[in-house]
mmCIF file of C-alpha atoms in Angstrom:
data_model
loop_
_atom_site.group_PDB
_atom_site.id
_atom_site.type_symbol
_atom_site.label_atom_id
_atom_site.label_comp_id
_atom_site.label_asym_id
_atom_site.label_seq_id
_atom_site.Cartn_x
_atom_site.Cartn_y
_atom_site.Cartn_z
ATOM 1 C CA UNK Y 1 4.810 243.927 -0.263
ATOM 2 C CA UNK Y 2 2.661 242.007 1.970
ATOM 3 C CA UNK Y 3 3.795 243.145 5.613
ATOM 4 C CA UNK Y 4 3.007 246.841 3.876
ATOM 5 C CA UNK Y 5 -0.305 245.775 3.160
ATOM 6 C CA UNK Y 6 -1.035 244.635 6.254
ATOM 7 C CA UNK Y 7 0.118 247.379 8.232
ATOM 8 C CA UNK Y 8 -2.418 249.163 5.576
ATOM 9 C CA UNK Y 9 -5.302 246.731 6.554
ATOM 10 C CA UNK Y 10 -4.355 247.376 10.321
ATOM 11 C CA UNK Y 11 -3.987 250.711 10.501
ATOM 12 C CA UNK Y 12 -7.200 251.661 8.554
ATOM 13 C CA UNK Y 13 -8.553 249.098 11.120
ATOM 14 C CA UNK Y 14 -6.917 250.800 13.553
ATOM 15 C CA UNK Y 15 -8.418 254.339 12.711
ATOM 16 C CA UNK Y 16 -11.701 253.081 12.574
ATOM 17 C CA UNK Y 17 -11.430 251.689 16.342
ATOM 18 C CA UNK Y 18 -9.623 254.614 17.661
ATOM 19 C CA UNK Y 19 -10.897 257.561 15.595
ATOM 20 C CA UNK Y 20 -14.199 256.641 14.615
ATOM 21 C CA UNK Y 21 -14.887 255.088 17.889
ATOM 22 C CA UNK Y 22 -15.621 251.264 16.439
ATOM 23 C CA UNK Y 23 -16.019 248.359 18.224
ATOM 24 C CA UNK Y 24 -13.044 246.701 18.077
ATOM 25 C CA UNK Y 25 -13.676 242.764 16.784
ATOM 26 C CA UNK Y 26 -16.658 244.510 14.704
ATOM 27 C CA UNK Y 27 -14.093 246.912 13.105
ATOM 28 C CA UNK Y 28 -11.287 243.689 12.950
ATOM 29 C CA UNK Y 29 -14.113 241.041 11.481
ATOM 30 C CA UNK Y 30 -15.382 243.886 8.997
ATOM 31 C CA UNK Y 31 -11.797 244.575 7.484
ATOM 32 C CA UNK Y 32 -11.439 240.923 7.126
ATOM 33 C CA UNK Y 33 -14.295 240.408 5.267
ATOM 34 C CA UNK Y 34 -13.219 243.561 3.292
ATOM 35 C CA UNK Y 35 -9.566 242.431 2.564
ATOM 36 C CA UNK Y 36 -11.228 239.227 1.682
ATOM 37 C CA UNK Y 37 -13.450 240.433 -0.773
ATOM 38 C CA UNK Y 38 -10.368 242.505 -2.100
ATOM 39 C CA UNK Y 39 -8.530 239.922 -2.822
ATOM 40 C CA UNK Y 40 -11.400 237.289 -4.293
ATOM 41 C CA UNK Y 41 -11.934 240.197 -6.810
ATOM 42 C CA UNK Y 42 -7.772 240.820 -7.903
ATOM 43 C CA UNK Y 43 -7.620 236.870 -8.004
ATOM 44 C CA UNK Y 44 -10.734 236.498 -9.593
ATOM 45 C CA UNK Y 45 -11.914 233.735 -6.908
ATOM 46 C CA UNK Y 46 -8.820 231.360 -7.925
ATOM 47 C CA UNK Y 47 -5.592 230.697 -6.372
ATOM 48 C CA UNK Y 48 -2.746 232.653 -8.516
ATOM 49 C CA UNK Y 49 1.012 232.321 -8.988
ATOM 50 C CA UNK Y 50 3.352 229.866 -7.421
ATOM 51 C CA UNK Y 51 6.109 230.344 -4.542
ATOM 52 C CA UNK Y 52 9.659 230.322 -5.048
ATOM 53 C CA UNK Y 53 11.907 227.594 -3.841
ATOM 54 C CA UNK Y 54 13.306 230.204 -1.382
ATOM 55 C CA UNK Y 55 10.489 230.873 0.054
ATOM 56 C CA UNK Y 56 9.217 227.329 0.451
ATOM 57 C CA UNK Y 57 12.327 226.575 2.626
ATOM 58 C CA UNK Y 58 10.935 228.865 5.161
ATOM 59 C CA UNK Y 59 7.594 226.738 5.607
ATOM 60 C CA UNK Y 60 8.786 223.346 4.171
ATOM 61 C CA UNK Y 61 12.677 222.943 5.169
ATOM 62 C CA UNK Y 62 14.888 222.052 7.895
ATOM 63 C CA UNK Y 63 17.583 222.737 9.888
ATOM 64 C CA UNK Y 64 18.726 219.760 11.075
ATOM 65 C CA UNK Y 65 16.167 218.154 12.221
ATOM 66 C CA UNK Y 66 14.404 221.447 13.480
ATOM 67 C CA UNK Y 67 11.401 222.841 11.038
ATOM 68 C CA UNK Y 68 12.312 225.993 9.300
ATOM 69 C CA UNK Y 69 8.781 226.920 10.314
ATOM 70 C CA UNK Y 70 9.567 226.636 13.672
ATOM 71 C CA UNK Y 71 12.393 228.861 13.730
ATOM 72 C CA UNK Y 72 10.656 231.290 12.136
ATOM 73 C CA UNK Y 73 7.895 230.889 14.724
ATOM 74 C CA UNK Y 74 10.063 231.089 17.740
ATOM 75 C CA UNK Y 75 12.329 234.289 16.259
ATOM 76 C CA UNK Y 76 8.838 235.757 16.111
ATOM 77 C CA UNK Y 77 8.426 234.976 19.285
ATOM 78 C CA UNK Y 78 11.643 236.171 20.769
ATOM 79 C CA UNK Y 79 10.992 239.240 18.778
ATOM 80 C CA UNK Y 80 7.738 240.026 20.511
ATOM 81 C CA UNK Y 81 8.943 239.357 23.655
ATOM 82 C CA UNK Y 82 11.896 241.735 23.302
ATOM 83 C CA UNK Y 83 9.086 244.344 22.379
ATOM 84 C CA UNK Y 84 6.424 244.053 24.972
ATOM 85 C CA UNK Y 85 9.162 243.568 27.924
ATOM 86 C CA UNK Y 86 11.843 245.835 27.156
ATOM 87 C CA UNK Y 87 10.386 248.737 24.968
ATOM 88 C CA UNK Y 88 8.256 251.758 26.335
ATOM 89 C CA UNK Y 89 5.730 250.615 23.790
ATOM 90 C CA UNK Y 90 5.331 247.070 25.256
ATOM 91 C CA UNK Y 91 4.983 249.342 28.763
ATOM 92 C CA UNK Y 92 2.403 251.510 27.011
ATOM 93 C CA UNK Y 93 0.755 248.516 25.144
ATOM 94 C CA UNK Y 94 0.296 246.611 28.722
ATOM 95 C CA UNK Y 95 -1.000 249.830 30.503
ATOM 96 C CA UNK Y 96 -3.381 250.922 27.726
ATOM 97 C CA UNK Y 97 -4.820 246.874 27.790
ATOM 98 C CA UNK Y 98 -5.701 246.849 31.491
ATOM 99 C CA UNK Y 99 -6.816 250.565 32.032
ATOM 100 C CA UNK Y 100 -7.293 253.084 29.000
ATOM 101 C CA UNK Y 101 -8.575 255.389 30.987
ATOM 102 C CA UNK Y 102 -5.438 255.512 33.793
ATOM 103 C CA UNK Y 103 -3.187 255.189 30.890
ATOM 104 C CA UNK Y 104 -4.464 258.338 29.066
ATOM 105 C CA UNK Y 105 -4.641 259.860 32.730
ATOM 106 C CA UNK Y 106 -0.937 259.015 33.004
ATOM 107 C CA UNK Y 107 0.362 260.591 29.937
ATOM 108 C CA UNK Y 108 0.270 257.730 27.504
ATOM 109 C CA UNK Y 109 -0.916 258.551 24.010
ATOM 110 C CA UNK Y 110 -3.658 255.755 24.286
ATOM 111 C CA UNK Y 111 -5.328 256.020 20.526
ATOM 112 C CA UNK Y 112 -1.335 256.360 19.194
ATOM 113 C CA UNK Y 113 -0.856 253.405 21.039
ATOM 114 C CA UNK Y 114 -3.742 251.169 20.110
ATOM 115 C CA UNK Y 115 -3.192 252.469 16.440
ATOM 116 C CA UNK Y 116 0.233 251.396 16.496
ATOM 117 C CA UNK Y 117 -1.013 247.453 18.160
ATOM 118 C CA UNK Y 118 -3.146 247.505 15.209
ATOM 119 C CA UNK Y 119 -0.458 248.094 12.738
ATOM 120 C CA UNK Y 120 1.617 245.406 14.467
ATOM 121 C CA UNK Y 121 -1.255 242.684 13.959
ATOM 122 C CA UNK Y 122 -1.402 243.287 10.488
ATOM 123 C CA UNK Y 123 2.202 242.885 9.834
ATOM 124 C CA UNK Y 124 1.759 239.751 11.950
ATOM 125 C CA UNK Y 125 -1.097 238.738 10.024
ATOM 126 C CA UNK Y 126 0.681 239.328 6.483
ATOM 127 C CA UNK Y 127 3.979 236.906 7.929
ATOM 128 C CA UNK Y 128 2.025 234.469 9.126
ATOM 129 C CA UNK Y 129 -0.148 234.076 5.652
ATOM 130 C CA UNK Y 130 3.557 234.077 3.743
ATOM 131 C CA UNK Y 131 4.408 231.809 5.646
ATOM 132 C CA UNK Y 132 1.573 229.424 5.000
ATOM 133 C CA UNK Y 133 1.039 230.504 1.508
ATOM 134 C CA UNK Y 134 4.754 229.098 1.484
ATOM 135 C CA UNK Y 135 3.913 225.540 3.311
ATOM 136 C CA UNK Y 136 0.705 225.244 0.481
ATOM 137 C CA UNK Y 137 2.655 226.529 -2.204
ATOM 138 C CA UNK Y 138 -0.019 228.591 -3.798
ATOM 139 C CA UNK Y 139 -1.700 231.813 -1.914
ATOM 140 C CA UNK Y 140 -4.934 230.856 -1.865
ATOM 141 C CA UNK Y 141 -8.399 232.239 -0.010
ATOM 142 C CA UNK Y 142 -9.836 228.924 1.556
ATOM 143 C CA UNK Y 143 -8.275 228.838 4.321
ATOM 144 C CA UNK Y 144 -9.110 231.968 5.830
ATOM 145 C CA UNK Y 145 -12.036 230.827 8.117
ATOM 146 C CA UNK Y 146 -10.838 228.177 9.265
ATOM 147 C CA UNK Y 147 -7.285 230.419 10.492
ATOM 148 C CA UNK Y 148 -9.085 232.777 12.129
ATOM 149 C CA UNK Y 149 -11.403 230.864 14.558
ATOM 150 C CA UNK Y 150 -8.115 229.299 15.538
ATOM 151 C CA UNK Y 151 -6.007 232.343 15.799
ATOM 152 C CA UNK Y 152 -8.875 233.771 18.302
ATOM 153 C CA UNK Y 153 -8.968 230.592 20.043
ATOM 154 C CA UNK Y 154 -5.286 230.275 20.525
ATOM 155 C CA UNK Y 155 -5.005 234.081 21.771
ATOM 156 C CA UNK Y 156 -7.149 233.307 24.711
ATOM 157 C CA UNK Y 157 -6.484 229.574 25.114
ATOM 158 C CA UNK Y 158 -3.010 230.997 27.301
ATOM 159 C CA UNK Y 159 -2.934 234.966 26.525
ATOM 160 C CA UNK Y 160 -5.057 237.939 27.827
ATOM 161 C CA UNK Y 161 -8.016 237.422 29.796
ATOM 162 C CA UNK Y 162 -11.064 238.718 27.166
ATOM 163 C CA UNK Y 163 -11.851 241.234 29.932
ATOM 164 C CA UNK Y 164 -8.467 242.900 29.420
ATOM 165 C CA UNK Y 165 -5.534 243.098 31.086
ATOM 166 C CA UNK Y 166 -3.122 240.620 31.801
ATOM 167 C CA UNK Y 167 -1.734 237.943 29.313
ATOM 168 C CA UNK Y 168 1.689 237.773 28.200
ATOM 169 C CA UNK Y 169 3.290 236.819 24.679
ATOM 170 C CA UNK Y 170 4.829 233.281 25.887
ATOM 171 C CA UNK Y 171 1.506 232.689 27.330
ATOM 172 C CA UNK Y 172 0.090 232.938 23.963
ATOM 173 C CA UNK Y 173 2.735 230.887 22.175
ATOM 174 C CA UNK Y 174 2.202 228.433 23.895
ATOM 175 C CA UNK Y 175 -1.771 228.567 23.544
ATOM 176 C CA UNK Y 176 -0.647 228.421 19.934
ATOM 177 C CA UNK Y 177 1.152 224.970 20.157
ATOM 178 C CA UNK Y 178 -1.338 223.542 22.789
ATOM 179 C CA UNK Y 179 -4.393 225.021 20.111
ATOM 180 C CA UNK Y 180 -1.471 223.111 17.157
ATOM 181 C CA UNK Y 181 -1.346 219.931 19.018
ATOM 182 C CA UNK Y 182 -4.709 219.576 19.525
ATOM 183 C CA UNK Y 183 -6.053 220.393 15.966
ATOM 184 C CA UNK Y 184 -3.037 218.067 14.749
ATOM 185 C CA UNK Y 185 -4.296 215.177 17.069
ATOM 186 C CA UNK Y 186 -8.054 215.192 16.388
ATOM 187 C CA UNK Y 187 -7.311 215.120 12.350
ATOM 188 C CA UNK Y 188 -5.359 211.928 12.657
#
């Protein structure tokens, strides 16, 4: 149910950016503060519920000595990569990043395309909070401003340039574990 929700949440994000002409972290921090608000009034404000043992592997367990976590991470990962490099989306999705305007001059369907990158955050956005609702053991609201100056921070630490363009998907994984390893060594 979650991934469907937030391919909801990004592509009525989506719509407003492409459609309505929205700026696009405006449109992204204003659906965040909507979902939020959302889901503070279905939980009434306090964490709800409890996460099955199954699902707890998948943020908590091992295999071998190798985080479950960080498989799940990396197949992401892989995933991604498969999509940007070897799909005409990922060709599109590149294009449409460092020149809208030569992309829609090309052929590409640039507001299908942009729609469709919003869709794919959200998804990404709804794994990554099952995943961590998983680790906590509890979904719970605290923790989203904290997540999303760091999810910001680790797309540009190693990803696209903020002008556009450019970037690639391992660039930003690994901005992810630098931004990790660096949040995990101050708070020692």
């Amino acid at each position: 149910f979650s991934p469907v929700l937030g391919a909801l949440v990004g592509a009525i994000t989506g719509f407003v950016v492409t459609r309505m002409r929205g700026a696009p972290v405006i449109a992204t921090l204003g659906m965040s503060s909507l979902a939020l608000g959302a889901a503070l009034v279905a939980s009434v404000g306090a964490p709800r519920g409890n996460i099955p043992d199954q699902m707890r592997f998948w943020a908590t367990g091992f295999f071998g000595p190798i985080p479950a976590a960080a498989v799940v991470w990396f197949l992401f990962i892989l995933l991604m990569v498969f999509i940007v490099r070897r799909t005409i989306w990922g060709s599109y999705l590149f294009a449409v990043g460092a020149n809208p305007v030569s992309s829609f001059a090309s052929g590409v369907r640039v507001q299908m395309v942009t729609l469709l990158a919003y869709v794919a955050s959200g998804v990404s956005a709804a794994i990554a909070g099952l995943v961590l609702a998983a680790y906590i053991g509890v979904g719970t609201l605290k923790l989203v401003d904290d997540y999303m100056l760091h999810s910001i921070a680790a797309a540009f630490l190693r990803g696209p340039p903020f002008a556009g363009g450019g970037g690639s998907m391992l660039g930003t994984g690994a901005g992810a574990c630098c931004r990790l390893s660096c949040v995990r060594l101050l708070s020692v």
